[in-house]
Coordinates of C-alpha atoms in Angstrom, one line a residue:
M1 CA -43.9 13.4 3.3
L2 CA -41.2 10.8 3.3
A3 CA -38.3 11.4 5.8
I4 CA -34.9 11.9 4.2
S5 CA -32.6 9.1 5.0
N6 CA -29.0 9.6 6.2
P7 CA -26.8 9.7 3.1
F8 CA -23.7 8.2 4.7
T9 CA -23.0 4.5 4.5
L10 CA -21.4 2.6 7.3
G11 CA -21.2 -0.8 5.6
I12 CA -20.0 -1.7 2.1
V13 CA -20.0 1.4 0.0
S14 CA -21.2 1.0 -3.6
K15 CA -22.8 2.8 -6.6
K16 CA -23.2 6.6 -6.1
D17 CA -21.8 6.4 -2.5
F18 CA -18.4 5.2 -3.8
C19 CA -16.0 8.1 -3.3
N20 CA -12.9 8.3 -5.5
R21 CA -10.5 5.2 -5.5
N22 CA -10.7 5.6 -9.3
E23 CA -7.0 4.9 -9.9
E24 CA -7.0 1.9 -7.6
L25 CA -10.2 0.6 -9.1
E26 CA -8.8 0.8 -12.7
N27 CA -5.6 -0.8 -11.5
L28 CA -7.5 -3.8 -10.1
L29 CA -9.8 -4.1 -13.2
S30 CA -6.7 -4.0 -15.5
H31 CA -5.0 -6.8 -13.5
A32 CA -8.1 -9.0 -13.4
R33 CA -8.7 -8.6 -17.2
G34 CA -5.1 -9.6 -17.7
G35 CA -5.3 -12.6 -15.4
N36 CA -2.9 -11.2 -12.9
N37 CA -3.0 -11.8 -9.1
V38 CA -2.9 -8.9 -6.7
V39 CA -2.1 -8.5 -3.0
L40 CA -4.3 -5.7 -1.7
L41 CA -3.1 -4.2 1.6
S42 CA -4.4 -1.6 3.9
P43 CA -5.3 -1.0 7.6
R44 CA -8.7 -2.1 8.8
R45 CA -11.5 0.3 8.1
F46 CA -9.7 1.7 5.2
G47 CA -12.2 0.8 2.5
K48 CA -10.7 -2.4 1.1
S49 CA -13.9 -4.4 1.1
S50 CA -15.8 -1.6 -0.7
L51 CA -13.1 -1.4 -3.3
V52 CA -13.2 -5.2 -3.8
Y53 CA -17.0 -5.3 -4.1
K54 CA -16.9 -2.5 -6.6
T55 CA -14.3 -4.3 -8.6
L56 CA -16.2 -7.5 -8.6
E57 CA -19.5 -5.7 -9.5
L58 CA -17.9 -4.2 -12.6
L59 CA -16.2 -7.4 -13.6
E60 CA -19.4 -9.4 -13.2
S61 CA -21.1 -6.9 -15.7
E62 CA -18.3 -7.9 -18.1
G63 CA -19.2 -11.6 -17.8
F64 CA -16.6 -12.7 -15.2
L65 CA -17.4 -15.3 -12.6
C66 CA -16.9 -13.3 -9.4
V67 CA -16.3 -15.0 -6.0
Y68 CA -15.9 -13.3 -2.7
V69 CA -14.7 -15.2 0.4
D70 CA -14.4 -13.7 3.9
L71 CA -11.7 -15.7 5.7
F72 CA -11.6 -13.6 8.9
P73 CA -13.6 -16.2 10.9
V74 CA -11.7 -19.3 9.6
I75 CA -10.9 -21.8 12.4
S76 CA -9.6 -24.9 10.6
E77 CA -8.4 -26.3 7.3
R78 CA -11.8 -27.8 6.6
D79 CA -13.6 -24.6 7.6
F80 CA -11.4 -22.8 5.1
I81 CA -12.3 -25.3 2.3
E82 CA -16.0 -25.1 3.2
R83 CA -16.1 -21.3 3.2
F84 CA -14.1 -21.1 -0.1
S85 CA -16.5 -23.7 -1.6
V86 CA -19.6 -21.9 -0.6
G87 CA -18.2 -18.6 -2.0
V88 CA -17.6 -20.3 -5.3
F89 CA -21.2 -21.8 -5.4
K90 CA -22.6 -18.4 -4.5
G91 CA -20.7 -16.8 -7.4
I92 CA -21.9 -19.4 -9.9
G93 CA -25.5 -19.1 -8.7
R94 CA -25.7 -15.3 -8.5
G95 CA -28.5 -14.1 -10.7
A96 CA -29.4 -17.6 -11.8
D97 CA -32.7 -19.4 -11.5
P98 CA -32.5 -21.2 -8.1
R99 CA -33.9 -24.4 -9.7
T100 CA -31.0 -24.6 -12.1
I101 CA -28.0 -24.0 -9.9
G102 CA -27.6 -27.7 -9.1
R103 CA -27.3 -28.5 -12.8
K104 CA -24.7 -25.7 -13.3
V105 CA -22.3 -27.5 -10.9
L106 CA -23.1 -31.0 -11.9
N107 CA -19.9 -33.0 -12.3
M108 CA -17.8 -30.0 -11.3
F109 CA -16.4 -31.7 -8.2
T110 CA -15.7 -35.3 -7.3
R111 CA -15.4 -35.0 -3.5
L112 CA -17.4 -31.9 -2.6
I113 CA -21.2 -32.2 -2.3
P114 CA -23.0 -28.9 -2.6
S115 CA -26.5 -28.5 -1.2
F116 CA -29.0 -25.9 -2.3
E117 CA -32.2 -24.9 -0.5
V118 CA -34.7 -22.4 -2.0
K119 CA -35.9 -20.0 0.7
P120 CA -38.1 -16.9 0.6
D121 CA -35.1 -14.6 0.8
G122 CA -33.0 -16.5 -1.7
V123 CA -31.0 -19.7 -2.1
G124 CA -29.3 -21.2 0.9
I125 CA -26.0 -22.9 0.0
S126 CA -24.0 -25.3 2.0
V127 CA -21.2 -27.9 1.3
K128 CA -20.8 -31.3 2.8
L129 CA -17.2 -32.4 3.2
D130 CA -16.5 -36.2 3.4
R131 CA -14.9 -36.7 6.8
A132 CA -13.1 -39.8 5.5
T133 CA -11.4 -37.8 2.8
N134 CA -8.1 -36.2 3.4
A135 CA -8.4 -32.3 3.5
D136 CA -5.6 -32.0 0.9
L137 CA -7.7 -34.0 -1.6
L138 CA -10.7 -31.8 -0.9
L139 CA -8.8 -28.6 -1.5
D140 CA -7.3 -30.1 -4.7
D141 CA -10.9 -31.1 -5.8
L142 CA -12.1 -27.5 -5.1
M143 CA -9.3 -25.9 -7.1
D144 CA -9.6 -28.3 -10.0
G145 CA -13.4 -27.8 -10.1
I146 CA -13.1 -24.0 -10.3
Y147 CA -10.8 -24.3 -13.2
K148 CA -12.8 -26.9 -14.9
Y149 CA -15.9 -24.7 -14.7
V150 CA -14.2 -21.6 -16.0
K151 CA -12.6 -23.5 -18.9
G152 CA -15.8 -25.3 -19.7
K153 CA -17.8 -22.0 -19.8
K154 CA -15.0 -20.2 -21.7
I155 CA -15.1 -17.3 -19.3
K156 CA -12.8 -15.4 -17.0
A157 CA -13.0 -15.3 -13.2
C158 CA -11.9 -13.1 -10.3
I159 CA -11.7 -14.6 -6.8
A160 CA -11.3 -12.3 -3.8
L161 CA -10.0 -13.9 -0.6
D162 CA -10.5 -11.3 2.1
E163 CA -8.4 -11.3 5.2
F164 CA -6.3 -14.0 3.5
Q165 CA -3.5 -13.7 6.1
E166 CA -5.8 -15.5 8.6
I167 CA -4.9 -18.9 7.2
T168 CA -1.5 -18.4 8.8
E169 CA -3.1 -19.0 12.1
L170 CA -3.9 -22.6 11.1
P171 CA -1.5 -25.4 11.8
E172 CA -1.7 -26.5 8.2
S173 CA -1.1 -23.0 6.8
K174 CA 2.2 -23.8 4.9
K175 CA 0.6 -26.8 3.3
I176 CA -2.5 -24.8 2.3
E177 CA -0.3 -22.1 0.8
G178 CA 1.6 -24.8 -1.2
I179 CA -1.5 -26.5 -2.6
L180 CA -3.1 -23.2 -3.5
R181 CA 0.0 -22.0 -5.3
S182 CA 0.4 -25.3 -7.2
H183 CA -3.1 -24.7 -8.7
I184 CA -3.1 -20.9 -9.0
Q185 CA 0.0 -20.8 -11.1
H186 CA -1.9 -22.7 -13.9
H187 CA -5.1 -20.7 -13.6
K188 CA -4.4 -18.3 -16.4
E189 CA -8.1 -17.4 -16.8
I190 CA -8.5 -16.6 -13.1
S191 CA -7.3 -13.6 -11.3
Y192 CA -7.0 -13.8 -7.5
L193 CA -7.2 -10.9 -5.1
F194 CA -5.4 -11.6 -1.8
V195 CA -6.8 -9.0 0.6
G196 CA -5.7 -8.3 4.1
S197 CA -5.5 -5.8 7.0
R198 CA -2.7 -7.4 8.9
R199 CA -0.2 -6.1 6.4
R200 CA 3.0 -7.3 7.8
I201 CA 1.8 -10.9 7.9
L202 CA 0.3 -10.8 4.5
Q203 CA 3.5 -9.3 3.0
D204 CA 5.5 -12.1 4.6
M205 CA 3.2 -14.7 2.9
F206 CA 4.5 -13.4 -0.4
S207 CA 8.2 -13.1 0.5
K208 CA 11.1 -15.4 -0.3
Q209 CA 11.0 -19.0 1.0
R210 CA 7.1 -18.9 0.9
P211 CA 5.0 -20.6 -1.8
F212 CA 3.4 -17.4 -3.1
Y213 CA 6.7 -15.6 -3.7
K214 CA 6.5 -13.6 -6.9
S215 CA 3.0 -14.8 -7.7
A216 CA 1.2 -11.4 -7.4
F217 CA 1.4 -7.7 -7.8
S218 CA 1.2 -5.6 -4.7
C219 CA -1.2 -2.8 -4.2
A220 CA -1.2 -0.7 -1.0
L221 CA -4.3 1.5 -0.5
K222 CA -3.6 5.1 0.5
E223 CA -5.8 7.7 2.0
I224 CA -8.6 9.1 -0.3
P225 CA -7.3 12.6 -1.1
R226 CA -8.5 15.3 1.3
D227 CA -10.1 17.5 -1.4
E228 CA -12.0 14.6 -3.0
F229 CA -13.4 13.4 0.4
I230 CA -14.4 17.0 1.5
K231 CA -16.3 17.4 -1.8
C232 CA -18.1 14.1 -1.2
I233 CA -19.2 15.1 2.3
V234 CA -20.4 18.6 1.2
D235 CA -22.3 17.0 -1.8
R236 CA -24.0 14.4 0.4
F237 CA -25.3 17.0 2.7
K238 CA -26.5 19.2 -0.1
E239 CA -28.2 16.3 -1.9
S240 CA -30.1 15.5 1.4
G241 CA -31.3 19.1 1.9
K242 CA -28.7 20.1 4.5
S243 CA -25.6 22.2 4.4
C244 CA -22.0 21.4 5.5
P245 CA -19.5 24.1 4.9
P246 CA -16.2 22.9 3.4
E247 CA -14.3 23.8 6.6
I248 CA -16.5 21.5 8.7
A249 CA -16.1 18.7 6.2
E250 CA -12.3 19.3 6.4
G251 CA -12.6 19.1 10.2
I252 CA -14.4 15.7 9.9
Y253 CA -11.6 14.4 7.6
E254 CA -8.8 15.7 9.8
K255 CA -10.2 14.3 13.0
V256 CA -10.0 10.7 11.7
R257 CA -7.0 11.1 9.4
G258 CA -9.1 10.4 6.3
Y259 CA -10.0 6.8 7.2
P260 CA -13.0 6.1 4.9
Y261 CA -15.1 4.2 7.5
Y262 CA -14.5 6.8 10.1
V263 CA -15.2 9.7 7.8
Q264 CA -18.5 8.0 6.8
K265 CA -19.4 7.4 10.5
L266 CA -18.5 10.8 11.9
S267 CA -20.2 12.4 8.9
S268 CA -23.3 10.3 9.6
I269 CA -23.4 11.5 13.3
V270 CA -22.9 15.1 12.3
W271 CA -25.7 14.8 9.7
D272 CA -28.1 13.3 12.3
L273 CA -27.4 16.3 14.7
T274 CA -27.8 18.9 11.9
T275 CA -31.2 20.5 11.3
T276 CA -30.2 22.8 8.4
Q277 CA -26.5 23.7 8.6
C278 CA -23.8 22.1 10.7
D279 CA -21.3 24.2 12.6
P280 CA -18.2 23.6 14.8
E281 CA -20.2 23.0 17.9
L282 CA -22.2 20.2 16.2
L283 CA -18.9 18.7 15.0
R284 CA -17.6 18.7 18.6
Q285 CA -20.8 17.0 19.9
A286 CA -20.7 14.5 17.1
H287 CA -17.0 13.7 17.8
R288 CA -17.8 13.0 21.5
I289 CA -20.6 10.6 20.5
F290 CA -18.3 9.0 17.9
L291 CA -15.5 8.3 20.4
E292 CA -18.0 6.7 22.8
T293 CA -19.4 4.4 20.2
E294 CA -16.0 3.3 18.9
G295 CA -14.7 2.8 22.4
I296 CA -16.9 -0.3 22.7
D297 CA -14.9 -2.0 19.9
F298 CA -11.6 -0.7 21.3
E299 CA -12.3 -2.2 24.7
G300 CA -12.3 -5.6 23.1
I301 CA -9.0 -5.0 21.4
W302 CA -7.4 -3.6 24.6
S303 CA -8.5 -6.4 26.8
S304 CA -6.9 -9.0 24.4
L305 CA -3.4 -7.4 24.9
T306 CA -0.8 -8.3 27.5
L307 CA 0.2 -5.6 30.0
T308 CA 3.4 -4.8 28.2
N309 CA 1.6 -4.6 24.8
K310 CA -0.9 -2.2 26.5
A311 CA 1.9 -0.1 27.9
I312 CA 3.7 0.2 24.5
L313 CA 0.5 0.9 22.6
R314 CA -0.4 3.7 25.0
A315 CA 3.1 5.1 24.9
I316 CA 3.2 5.3 21.1
A317 CA -0.3 6.8 21.1
K318 CA 0.8 9.5 23.4
E319 CA 4.2 10.0 21.9
P320 CA 4.9 8.6 18.4
T321 CA 8.6 8.0 18.0
A322 CA 11.4 6.8 15.7
S323 CA 13.4 5.7 18.8
P324 CA 11.1 3.4 20.9
Y325 CA 14.1 1.6 22.3
A326 CA 15.9 4.8 23.5
R327 CA 16.7 4.7 27.2
E328 CA 14.9 7.9 27.9
Y329 CA 11.8 6.7 26.1
L330 CA 11.8 3.4 27.9
E331 CA 12.3 5.0 31.3
R332 CA 9.6 7.6 30.7
Y333 CA 7.0 4.9 30.1
Q334 CA 8.5 2.4 32.6
L335 CA 9.4 -0.2 29.9
S336 CA 12.2 -2.8 29.6
L337 CA 14.1 -3.1 26.4
G338 CA 13.3 -6.8 25.9
G339 CA 9.6 -6.3 26.8
A340 CA 9.4 -3.3 24.4
Q341 CA 11.0 -5.3 21.5
R342 CA 8.6 -8.2 21.9
A343 CA 5.6 -6.0 22.3
I344 CA 6.4 -3.9 19.2
K345 CA 6.9 -7.0 17.1
N346 CA 3.5 -8.3 18.3
L347 CA 1.7 -5.0 17.7
L348 CA 3.2 -4.7 14.2
N349 CA 2.0 -8.2 13.4
K350 CA -1.5 -7.3 14.6
D351 CA -1.2 -4.0 12.6
L352 CA -2.1 -2.0 15.7
I353 CA 1.0 0.1 15.2
E354 CA 2.9 0.9 12.0
K355 CA 6.3 2.3 11.0
V356 CA 5.8 5.2 8.5
Q357 CA 8.2 6.4 5.9
D358 CA 10.2 8.7 8.2
G359 CA 10.8 5.8 10.6
T360 CA 8.3 7.0 13.2
Y361 CA 6.2 4.3 15.0
R362 CA 2.6 5.4 15.4
V363 CA -0.8 3.8 16.2
T364 CA -2.2 2.6 12.9
D365 CA -5.8 3.5 13.7
P366 CA -6.0 7.2 14.4
V367 CA -9.2 6.8 16.5
L368 CA -7.8 4.0 18.5
G369 CA -4.7 6.2 19.1
E370 CA -6.9 9.0 20.4
W371 CA -8.9 6.6 22.6
C372 CA -5.6 5.3 24.1
R373 CA -4.4 8.8 24.8
L374 CA -7.6 9.4 26.9
L375 CA -7.0 6.3 29.1

């Protein structure tokens, strides 16, 4: 008898595991079909990548060329061009005979040299960048080549640039933004998804005085509705032969403020601990395990902060406030006004804290906030 596998997904969620997001999905599909660009914003671990993958999956079934590029690790202008190029070649080669990919991109570029290697697990793709060629010309070549391919094939395309705000860390960021905008404004058959979790910085990239101003629609992801997620949790348990009462599923949702990744992970731990039916004690055990495992990641975040940033982060975790510069608040947490102002600006840019509609500052990640309160 085969063992039943855990029904909760910790990576990219797709197919039957995709819970709700129907309105956002239809919105992105509509924009892509219309050739519109979209800025997709949300905190980290909020389900952006799963939504983007689902969008690309459906568009690809409609004949779109779909490209996904993860820019989180980018370290230089040439690294950006190389990662972007590889993403394009992967999109073109997806589902094709490995022996014909080279012919598909023949004469597509003049300065970029793709390399394809057939391996047992698929096709390895790399790009050689001529060191003697100016990076601006390489980026121009890439953008011209994409458009040439789409026009030649008489197809539409959707290109997702995940963690797009990371290019602002590069010395050449303004120049890169300018080159991209100069091409993208003419790419009527291509829709671009600019995706990011450092929301403040990404929004600034599309503000006045920046090349991308008024070039894209904005879409901010919200929490998946409580009732929808509770139903998903209950159904996953039932389908796998176990039982999760709705009140326990609601407890899972509430403990992590509905964050999709955390809901999946805490549900996964609860499922592992459950023999037939989960109960409040199993949820408490699972939550303790959950905090321990997430703490490893949070230690890395914590150690990267200055002492003042740590003090502000912990203060806001313990006491969310609309008045972080009030004398009483600063004295209570032994903070100076100048230090608090600099720290809050930095933590906002890192998206570690956020200012919600009522003006209250709170820790963006609810689990990080809980971890800080326990320090």
